[in-house]
Amino acid sequence: MVLAPTLSACGSTALLTDVVLSQPVLQPSGAGETLAIRYVVGREALVSVALVAADGTTYPLRRDQRRMPSGEPYTLQFDGTAPTDDPVIRRRALPGGTYRVVLAATGVDGSRETVELPLEIVGDERQPPSIDGLVAAPTTISPNADGIDDVSEITFSVPVTTTVDLVVTGPDGTVYPFISGEELEPANQRFVWNGRTVDGFLLGDGAYRYTVRVRDGLGNVVERGGEITIADGGQPSATITYSTMAPQALMLGEVLTVTMRVVNDGDVPIRTYGPASGYEYTTDDVYSSIEDGAFTARSGGFWRIGVDWDANSGGGARRYPYRWAITPRPPEAWRIPFVEDVLLPGEEALVVGRIRVRQPETRMGFYVGLIQDGVGFFQDRTGRTIIHIGF
């Protein structure tokens, strides 16, 4: 333990007393070694702590921190690193050598006291790690579940084992942690950001700063970042407002007509695709097998309305085997004619579906539902109607 002599002016309480280093030598190895710098403040003061190398280079550890008088010592844990003014290397392990630990206190009356203690740091200088090839793509995302630029991939590599933090800072300065304390091996890294906080809250439109911060075993901290813009973000939502089925009694081989009305009650467009309203299925069909597979389920972002029946025990593609596009426009007027369209916020679509009944049952319970491919059924078993079939 290293102690400094107590300094006090005659007739007054000293600003700094009982200044102590818990040990005179620090040998960082990456195992978390630290030493404690302890001091007692006798009067209210601004306290600064710095290390001064043999060549005169000063490494500030604390700058003008207000301290109130206390009988208990203040403690600063020193791990052999110091902050820097470098925008990339935020904290650096100090090279081995002889240093002076300098504590300076300035009282409210302007008086000043300084205490110095010797310290030796043992070890070779190690260069800080690097964050190589940092890229975010795309740099503008529209997280609205339409399957187009909903996420950005943040990629980079590190040359040594490090611990990484990744945060996103909003336009108002709010910091949203994304990755915290994850250990990375030397390799290419990939993180996907979907415009949401870790608890799933969708952030508003605007420019966001992402920051990757890595720390090696000796405490070197390196930081780099970039910008991702959120534009046209929102939560898709649609509701079946009406459905009817007719006739409710028919002969085997006749057509059941299902009339459905859907409104986009969300704040973003909904993508959809065929077959178009009016398409006729048979009960032997599945949407994925008609028209040479043209309407097989696509990856997330697409919505359709479908019809199913009680006795259909199939899963996967067999759920809601009869599906139609949700749009008020004919295929030739779709956003991409005959391929896909969008249902705009507030827009309503009347969809007519036809099913030729070949199922040899006398009584079938049909119902309708809303499907988002690869996500789920947002309305399920709506408007269930019993249809009687004669032979």
Short mmCIF file of C-alpha atoms in Angstrom, two decimals:
data_model
loop_
_atom_site.label_atom_id
_atom_site.label_comp_id
_atom_site.label_asym_id
_atom_site.label_seq_id
_atom_site.Cartn_x
_atom_site.Cartn_y
_atom_site.Cartn_z
CA MET A 1 0.00 0.00 0.00
CA VAL A 2 1.29 3.47 -0.92
CA LEU A 3 0.31 6.42 1.27
CA ALA A 4 0.76 10.11 0.68
CA PRO A 5 1.56 12.54 3.48
CA THR A 6 -1.39 14.53 4.82
CA LEU A 7 -1.29 18.19 3.85
CA SER A 8 -3.31 20.80 5.68
CA ALA A 9 -3.16 24.49 6.14
CA CYS A 10 -2.89 25.79 9.68
CA GLY A 11 -6.33 26.28 11.19
CA SER A 12 -8.23 24.78 8.26
CA THR A 13 -9.42 21.34 7.15
CA ALA A 14 -7.33 19.84 4.37
CA LEU A 15 -8.99 19.34 0.99
CA LEU A 16 -7.29 15.96 0.46
CA THR A 17 -6.24 13.49 3.12
CA ASP A 18 -5.52 9.78 3.40
CA VAL A 19 -4.57 9.42 -0.27
CA VAL A 20 -3.71 5.75 -0.80
CA LEU A 21 -2.87 3.30 -3.59
CA SER A 22 -3.88 -0.24 -2.73
CA GLN A 23 -0.66 -1.47 -4.38
CA PRO A 24 2.38 0.19 -5.94
CA VAL A 25 2.55 -2.05 -9.02
CA LEU A 26 -0.13 -3.03 -11.54
CA GLN A 27 0.51 -5.86 -14.01
CA PRO A 28 -2.53 -6.16 -16.33
CA SER A 29 -2.87 -9.56 -17.99
CA GLY A 30 -6.46 -9.45 -19.21
CA ALA A 31 -7.78 -11.22 -16.10
CA GLY A 32 -9.42 -8.10 -14.68
CA GLU A 33 -6.61 -6.86 -12.43
CA THR A 34 -7.20 -3.46 -10.83
CA LEU A 35 -5.86 -1.30 -8.06
CA ALA A 36 -7.77 1.14 -5.88
CA ILE A 37 -7.00 4.85 -5.59
CA ARG A 38 -8.59 6.07 -2.34
CA TYR A 39 -8.80 9.55 -0.90
CA VAL A 40 -10.75 11.54 1.68
CA VAL A 41 -12.17 14.99 0.95
CA GLY A 42 -12.22 17.36 3.92
CA ARG A 43 -14.13 20.19 2.24
CA GLU A 44 -16.35 20.51 -0.82
CA ALA A 45 -14.07 20.41 -3.83
CA LEU A 46 -13.64 19.61 -7.50
CA VAL A 47 -11.30 16.63 -7.75
CA SER A 48 -9.22 15.57 -10.75
CA VAL A 49 -7.15 12.39 -11.03
CA ALA A 50 -4.48 11.78 -13.67
CA LEU A 51 -1.49 9.61 -14.44
CA VAL A 52 1.69 11.33 -15.61
CA ALA A 53 4.24 9.23 -17.50
CA ALA A 54 8.00 9.60 -17.21
CA ASP A 55 8.05 11.58 -20.46
CA GLY A 56 5.48 14.03 -19.10
CA THR A 57 2.47 12.68 -21.01
CA THR A 58 -0.67 13.15 -18.92
CA TYR A 59 -3.55 10.65 -18.93
CA PRO A 60 -6.61 12.13 -17.20
CA LEU A 61 -8.80 9.61 -15.34
CA ARG A 62 -11.26 12.07 -13.76
CA ARG A 63 -11.78 15.75 -14.46
CA ASP A 64 -13.20 18.22 -11.93
CA GLN A 65 -15.67 15.87 -10.30
CA ARG A 66 -17.56 17.47 -7.42
CA ARG A 67 -16.92 15.76 -4.12
CA MET A 68 -18.54 16.55 -0.79
CA PRO A 69 -16.72 16.11 2.54
CA SER A 70 -17.08 12.64 3.99
CA GLY A 71 -15.46 10.55 6.66
CA GLU A 72 -15.43 7.61 4.26
CA PRO A 73 -12.86 7.56 1.46
CA TYR A 74 -13.76 7.91 -2.19
CA THR A 75 -12.44 5.02 -4.32
CA LEU A 76 -11.41 4.96 -7.97
CA GLN A 77 -10.70 1.52 -9.46
CA PHE A 78 -7.88 1.73 -11.98
CA ASP A 79 -7.44 -1.10 -14.51
CA GLY A 80 -4.44 0.23 -16.39
CA THR A 81 -6.44 2.11 -19.03
CA ALA A 82 -7.25 5.75 -19.63
CA PRO A 83 -9.85 7.53 -21.78
CA THR A 84 -8.68 9.34 -24.89
CA ASP A 85 -9.92 12.15 -27.10
CA ASP A 86 -9.64 9.92 -30.17
CA PRO A 87 -13.10 9.42 -31.78
CA VAL A 88 -12.23 5.79 -32.60
CA ILE A 89 -9.93 4.62 -29.78
CA ARG A 90 -12.08 5.62 -26.83
CA ARG A 91 -9.99 3.99 -24.12
CA ARG A 92 -6.42 2.74 -24.25
CA ALA A 93 -4.30 0.41 -22.13
CA LEU A 94 -1.28 2.36 -20.91
CA PRO A 95 2.19 1.04 -21.78
CA GLY A 96 4.41 -0.35 -19.06
CA GLY A 97 6.55 2.17 -17.20
CA THR A 98 6.82 4.46 -14.20
CA TYR A 99 4.00 6.91 -13.55
CA ARG A 100 2.91 9.47 -11.01
CA VAL A 101 -0.69 9.34 -9.81
CA VAL A 102 -1.68 12.99 -9.36
CA LEU A 103 -4.78 14.01 -7.41
CA ALA A 104 -5.71 17.69 -7.49
CA ALA A 105 -8.53 19.25 -5.47
CA THR A 106 -9.88 22.78 -5.84
CA GLY A 107 -12.05 24.13 -3.04
CA VAL A 108 -15.04 26.44 -3.46
CA ASP A 109 -12.85 29.24 -2.09
CA GLY A 110 -10.31 28.68 -4.87
CA SER A 111 -7.75 26.96 -2.68
CA ARG A 112 -5.95 24.04 -4.29
CA GLU A 113 -4.13 20.97 -3.03
CA THR A 114 -2.21 18.34 -4.99
CA VAL A 115 -1.01 14.90 -3.91
CA GLU A 116 1.27 12.62 -5.95
CA LEU A 117 2.02 8.91 -5.54
CA PRO A 118 4.36 6.66 -7.55
CA LEU A 119 2.96 3.78 -9.60
CA GLU A 120 4.57 1.22 -11.86
CA ILE A 121 2.68 -0.50 -14.67
CA VAL A 122 4.27 -3.74 -15.85
CA GLY A 123 3.64 -5.13 -19.31
CA ASP A 124 4.25 -4.59 -22.99
CA GLU A 125 2.19 -2.13 -24.98
CA ARG A 126 -0.59 -3.80 -26.92
CA GLN A 127 -2.27 -2.13 -29.87
CA PRO A 128 -6.03 -1.64 -29.52
CA PRO A 129 -8.27 -3.95 -31.57
CA SER A 130 -9.81 -2.72 -34.79
CA ILE A 131 -13.30 -2.79 -36.24
CA ASP A 132 -12.76 -3.63 -39.88
CA GLY A 133 -15.13 -3.33 -42.83
CA LEU A 134 -18.03 -1.84 -40.88
CA VAL A 135 -21.03 -1.59 -43.21
CA ALA A 136 -24.78 -1.26 -42.74
CA ALA A 137 -26.95 -2.26 -45.69
CA PRO A 138 -29.33 -0.89 -46.62
CA THR A 139 -28.81 2.45 -44.93
CA THR A 140 -32.51 3.30 -45.26
CA ILE A 141 -35.09 0.81 -44.01
CA SER A 142 -38.88 0.77 -43.96
CA PRO A 143 -39.84 -1.60 -41.13
CA ASN A 144 -43.47 -2.16 -42.06
CA ALA A 145 -43.53 -5.95 -42.58
CA ASP A 146 -43.87 -5.71 -46.35
CA GLY A 147 -40.74 -7.77 -46.95
CA ILE A 148 -38.94 -4.88 -48.68
CA ASP A 149 -36.00 -3.31 -46.80
CA ASP A 150 -37.57 -4.16 -43.44
CA VAL A 151 -34.15 -4.72 -41.86
CA SER A 152 -30.56 -3.55 -42.12
CA GLU A 153 -27.57 -5.87 -41.76
CA ILE A 154 -24.63 -4.46 -39.80
CA THR A 155 -21.45 -6.36 -40.68
CA PHE A 156 -17.84 -6.02 -39.57
CA SER A 157 -14.88 -8.11 -38.44
CA VAL A 158 -12.56 -8.07 -35.43
CA PRO A 159 -8.99 -9.46 -35.45
CA VAL A 160 -8.91 -10.62 -31.80
CA THR A 161 -11.37 -11.91 -29.22
CA THR A 162 -13.37 -8.95 -27.92
CA THR A 163 -16.55 -8.05 -26.11
CA VAL A 164 -19.00 -6.01 -28.17
CA ASP A 165 -21.76 -3.53 -27.39
CA LEU A 166 -24.00 -2.20 -30.13
CA VAL A 167 -26.30 0.73 -29.42
CA VAL A 168 -28.63 2.83 -31.54
CA THR A 169 -29.07 6.53 -30.79
CA GLY A 170 -32.29 8.23 -31.86
CA PRO A 171 -32.74 11.70 -33.35
CA ASP A 172 -33.58 13.04 -29.87
CA GLY A 173 -30.44 11.56 -28.32
CA THR A 174 -32.15 8.59 -26.67
CA VAL A 175 -29.83 5.57 -26.58
CA TYR A 176 -31.32 2.14 -27.30
CA PRO A 177 -29.09 -0.83 -26.36
CA PHE A 178 -29.12 -3.54 -29.01
CA ILE A 179 -26.24 -5.90 -28.18
CA SER A 180 -24.66 -5.83 -24.72
CA GLY A 181 -21.50 -7.60 -23.61
CA GLU A 182 -21.45 -10.28 -26.30
CA GLU A 183 -18.11 -12.03 -26.71
CA LEU A 184 -16.88 -12.22 -30.30
CA GLU A 185 -14.24 -14.50 -31.76
CA PRO A 186 -11.95 -13.21 -34.54
CA ALA A 187 -14.29 -13.54 -37.52
CA ASN A 188 -16.78 -11.73 -39.69
CA GLN A 189 -19.76 -10.57 -37.63
CA ARG A 190 -23.35 -9.94 -38.70
CA PHE A 191 -26.17 -8.30 -36.76
CA VAL A 192 -29.65 -7.56 -38.10
CA TRP A 193 -31.59 -4.48 -36.94
CA ASN A 194 -35.31 -4.24 -37.69
CA GLY A 195 -35.94 -0.70 -36.49
CA ARG A 196 -37.17 -1.87 -33.10
CA THR A 197 -35.92 -1.79 -29.54
CA VAL A 198 -34.91 -5.06 -27.88
CA ASP A 199 -38.40 -5.31 -26.36
CA GLY A 200 -40.06 -4.99 -29.77
CA PHE A 201 -41.10 -1.32 -29.79
CA LEU A 202 -41.04 0.10 -33.33
CA LEU A 203 -39.08 3.35 -33.48
CA GLY A 204 -40.34 6.34 -35.42
CA ASP A 205 -39.08 7.64 -38.74
CA GLY A 206 -35.80 9.53 -38.65
CA ALA A 207 -32.02 9.20 -38.76
CA TYR A 208 -30.47 6.86 -36.19
CA ARG A 209 -26.81 6.52 -35.26
CA TYR A 210 -25.56 2.99 -34.67
CA THR A 211 -22.38 2.56 -32.64
CA VAL A 212 -20.27 -0.58 -32.39
CA ARG A 213 -18.01 -0.62 -29.34
CA VAL A 214 -15.49 -3.43 -28.78
CA ARG A 215 -13.27 -4.06 -25.76
CA ASP A 216 -10.31 -6.40 -25.56
CA GLY A 217 -9.02 -8.22 -22.49
CA LEU A 218 -6.68 -5.39 -21.48
CA GLY A 219 -9.43 -2.78 -21.54
CA ASN A 220 -8.72 -1.13 -24.89
CA VAL A 221 -12.02 0.22 -26.21
CA VAL A 222 -12.58 0.99 -29.89
CA GLU A 223 -15.72 2.54 -31.30
CA ARG A 224 -17.05 3.07 -34.80
CA GLY A 225 -20.48 3.73 -36.21
CA GLY A 226 -22.70 4.96 -38.97
CA GLU A 227 -26.23 6.04 -39.75
CA ILE A 228 -29.41 4.16 -40.61
CA THR A 229 -32.57 6.03 -41.59
CA ILE A 230 -36.05 4.73 -40.85
CA ALA A 231 -38.60 5.86 -43.44
CA ASP A 232 -42.22 4.77 -43.85
CA GLY A 233 -42.09 2.50 -40.83
CA GLY A 234 -45.33 1.23 -39.33
CA GLN A 235 -47.40 -1.71 -38.25
CA PRO A 236 -49.57 -3.43 -40.88
CA SER A 237 -53.13 -4.23 -39.91
CA ALA A 238 -56.21 -5.38 -41.78
CA THR A 239 -59.69 -6.47 -40.73
CA ILE A 240 -62.39 -8.56 -42.35
CA THR A 241 -65.44 -6.34 -41.99
CA TYR A 242 -67.96 -8.52 -43.81
CA SER A 243 -68.37 -12.02 -45.19
CA THR A 244 -71.25 -14.06 -46.53
CA MET A 245 -71.60 -17.43 -48.26
CA ALA A 246 -74.25 -18.51 -50.72
CA PRO A 247 -76.05 -20.66 -51.45
CA GLN A 248 -76.14 -22.43 -48.10
CA ALA A 249 -77.63 -25.52 -49.72
CA LEU A 250 -76.22 -26.83 -53.00
CA MET A 251 -75.67 -30.00 -54.95
CA LEU A 252 -72.33 -31.77 -55.17
CA GLY A 253 -70.38 -30.17 -58.02
CA GLU A 254 -72.04 -26.77 -57.70
CA VAL A 255 -70.27 -23.52 -56.80
CA LEU A 256 -70.20 -21.86 -53.39
CA THR A 257 -69.71 -18.08 -53.65
CA VAL A 258 -67.98 -16.32 -50.76
CA THR A 259 -68.17 -12.53 -50.65
CA MET A 260 -65.71 -10.80 -48.34
CA ARG A 261 -64.80 -7.22 -47.51
CA VAL A 262 -61.41 -6.26 -46.06
CA VAL A 263 -60.15 -2.85 -44.90
CA ASN A 264 -56.55 -1.79 -44.31
CA ASP A 265 -56.88 -0.20 -40.87
CA GLY A 266 -53.13 0.11 -40.33
CA ASP A 267 -50.77 2.95 -41.20
CA VAL A 268 -48.74 1.26 -43.95
CA PRO A 269 -49.63 -0.37 -47.30
CA ILE A 270 -50.21 -4.12 -47.38
CA ARG A 271 -48.75 -6.16 -50.24
CA THR A 272 -50.93 -8.80 -51.81
CA TYR A 273 -50.98 -11.18 -54.78
CA GLY A 274 -53.28 -13.56 -56.59
CA PRO A 275 -55.25 -15.22 -57.67
CA ALA A 276 -57.53 -12.25 -58.21
CA SER A 277 -61.04 -11.83 -56.90
CA GLY A 278 -63.43 -14.07 -58.82
CA TYR A 279 -61.03 -16.98 -59.23
CA GLU A 280 -62.76 -20.37 -58.94
CA TYR A 281 -61.22 -23.25 -56.98
CA THR A 282 -62.48 -26.78 -56.52
CA THR A 283 -62.39 -28.44 -53.11
CA ASP A 284 -59.59 -30.62 -54.51
CA ASP A 285 -57.35 -27.59 -55.12
CA VAL A 286 -54.71 -25.92 -52.99
CA TYR A 287 -53.57 -22.37 -53.80
CA SER A 288 -49.97 -23.57 -54.14
CA SER A 289 -50.81 -26.05 -56.91
CA ILE A 290 -53.03 -23.97 -59.20
CA GLU A 291 -51.77 -22.14 -62.30
CA ASP A 292 -48.50 -24.12 -62.33
CA GLY A 293 -47.60 -22.98 -58.82
CA ALA A 294 -47.83 -19.26 -59.62
CA PHE A 295 -49.45 -18.51 -56.26
CA THR A 296 -47.24 -20.52 -53.91
CA ALA A 297 -46.72 -18.76 -50.57
CA ARG A 298 -44.03 -16.09 -50.69
CA SER A 299 -41.68 -14.95 -47.97
CA GLY A 300 -43.12 -12.58 -45.37
CA GLY A 301 -44.88 -9.37 -46.25
CA PHE A 302 -47.73 -10.61 -48.45
CA TRP A 303 -51.34 -10.80 -47.28
CA ARG A 304 -54.30 -12.69 -48.73
CA ILE A 305 -57.79 -13.62 -47.65
CA GLY A 306 -58.68 -17.29 -47.55
CA VAL A 307 -61.42 -19.85 -47.00
CA ASP A 308 -61.14 -23.12 -45.09
CA TRP A 309 -63.53 -25.71 -43.70
CA ASP A 310 -63.87 -27.62 -40.42
CA ALA A 311 -62.87 -31.08 -41.62
CA ASN A 312 -59.70 -29.89 -43.35
CA SER A 313 -57.05 -31.56 -41.20
CA GLY A 314 -54.05 -30.48 -43.24
CA GLY A 315 -51.34 -28.19 -41.93
CA GLY A 316 -48.97 -25.83 -43.72
CA ALA A 317 -50.21 -25.16 -47.23
CA ARG A 318 -53.43 -27.05 -46.50
CA ARG A 319 -54.58 -24.40 -44.05
CA TYR A 320 -56.82 -21.97 -45.91
CA PRO A 321 -56.27 -23.80 -49.20
CA TYR A 322 -58.41 -21.25 -51.11
CA ARG A 323 -56.82 -17.80 -51.12
CA TRP A 324 -57.34 -14.57 -53.08
CA ALA A 325 -55.66 -11.18 -53.45
CA ILE A 326 -56.91 -8.33 -51.24
CA THR A 327 -57.29 -5.46 -53.68
CA PRO A 328 -60.13 -3.47 -55.26
CA ARG A 329 -58.32 -3.37 -58.61
CA PRO A 330 -58.30 -5.86 -61.49
CA PRO A 331 -54.96 -7.61 -62.16
CA GLU A 332 -54.10 -5.39 -65.12
CA ALA A 333 -54.23 -2.34 -62.80
CA TRP A 334 -52.09 -3.81 -60.03
CA ARG A 335 -48.88 -2.07 -58.99
CA ILE A 336 -47.04 -4.80 -60.89
CA PRO A 337 -49.73 -5.96 -63.34
CA PHE A 338 -50.81 -9.58 -62.82
CA VAL A 339 -48.05 -10.05 -60.20
CA GLU A 340 -48.77 -8.06 -57.04
CA ASP A 341 -50.65 -5.05 -55.69
CA VAL A 342 -50.99 -3.06 -52.46
CA LEU A 343 -53.98 -2.25 -50.28
CA LEU A 344 -53.35 1.30 -49.09
CA PRO A 345 -54.07 2.55 -45.55
CA GLY A 346 -57.81 3.18 -45.26
CA GLU A 347 -58.55 1.38 -48.53
CA GLU A 348 -61.21 -1.33 -48.67
CA ALA A 349 -61.41 -4.31 -51.00
CA LEU A 350 -64.42 -6.40 -51.96
CA VAL A 351 -63.25 -9.93 -52.76
CA VAL A 352 -65.43 -12.62 -54.32
CA GLY A 353 -64.20 -16.18 -54.09
CA ARG A 354 -65.72 -19.22 -55.76
CA ILE A 355 -65.31 -22.85 -54.71
CA ARG A 356 -66.75 -25.76 -56.68
CA VAL A 357 -67.69 -28.33 -54.04
CA ARG A 358 -66.57 -31.87 -54.88
CA GLN A 359 -66.06 -33.00 -51.30
CA PRO A 360 -68.40 -35.96 -50.62
CA GLU A 361 -69.84 -34.56 -47.40
CA THR A 362 -73.43 -33.66 -46.62
CA ARG A 363 -72.55 -30.84 -44.24
CA MET A 364 -69.47 -28.57 -44.36
CA GLY A 365 -68.58 -25.69 -42.04
CA PHE A 366 -66.74 -23.05 -44.08
CA TYR A 367 -65.05 -19.94 -42.62
CA VAL A 368 -62.75 -17.13 -43.76
CA GLY A 369 -59.45 -15.75 -42.47
CA LEU A 370 -56.64 -13.27 -43.12
CA ILE A 371 -53.22 -14.72 -43.86
CA GLN A 372 -49.78 -13.13 -43.88
CA ASP A 373 -47.42 -15.52 -45.65
CA GLY A 374 -44.80 -16.94 -43.35
CA VAL A 375 -46.17 -15.07 -40.34
CA GLY A 376 -49.60 -16.35 -39.37
CA PHE A 377 -53.35 -15.97 -39.44
CA PHE A 378 -54.39 -12.52 -38.28
CA GLN A 379 -58.08 -13.37 -38.37
CA ASP A 380 -59.04 -17.00 -38.08
CA ARG A 381 -62.33 -18.87 -38.43
CA THR A 382 -64.37 -15.74 -39.15
CA GLY A 383 -67.95 -15.90 -40.43
CA ARG A 384 -68.31 -19.66 -40.05
CA THR A 385 -71.28 -20.90 -42.10
CA ILE A 386 -72.77 -24.39 -42.46
CA ILE A 387 -73.24 -25.42 -46.09
CA HIS A 388 -75.50 -28.39 -46.86
CA ILE A 389 -74.58 -30.53 -49.87
CA GLY A 390 -76.95 -32.79 -51.70
CA PHE A 391 -76.05 -35.77 -53.89
#
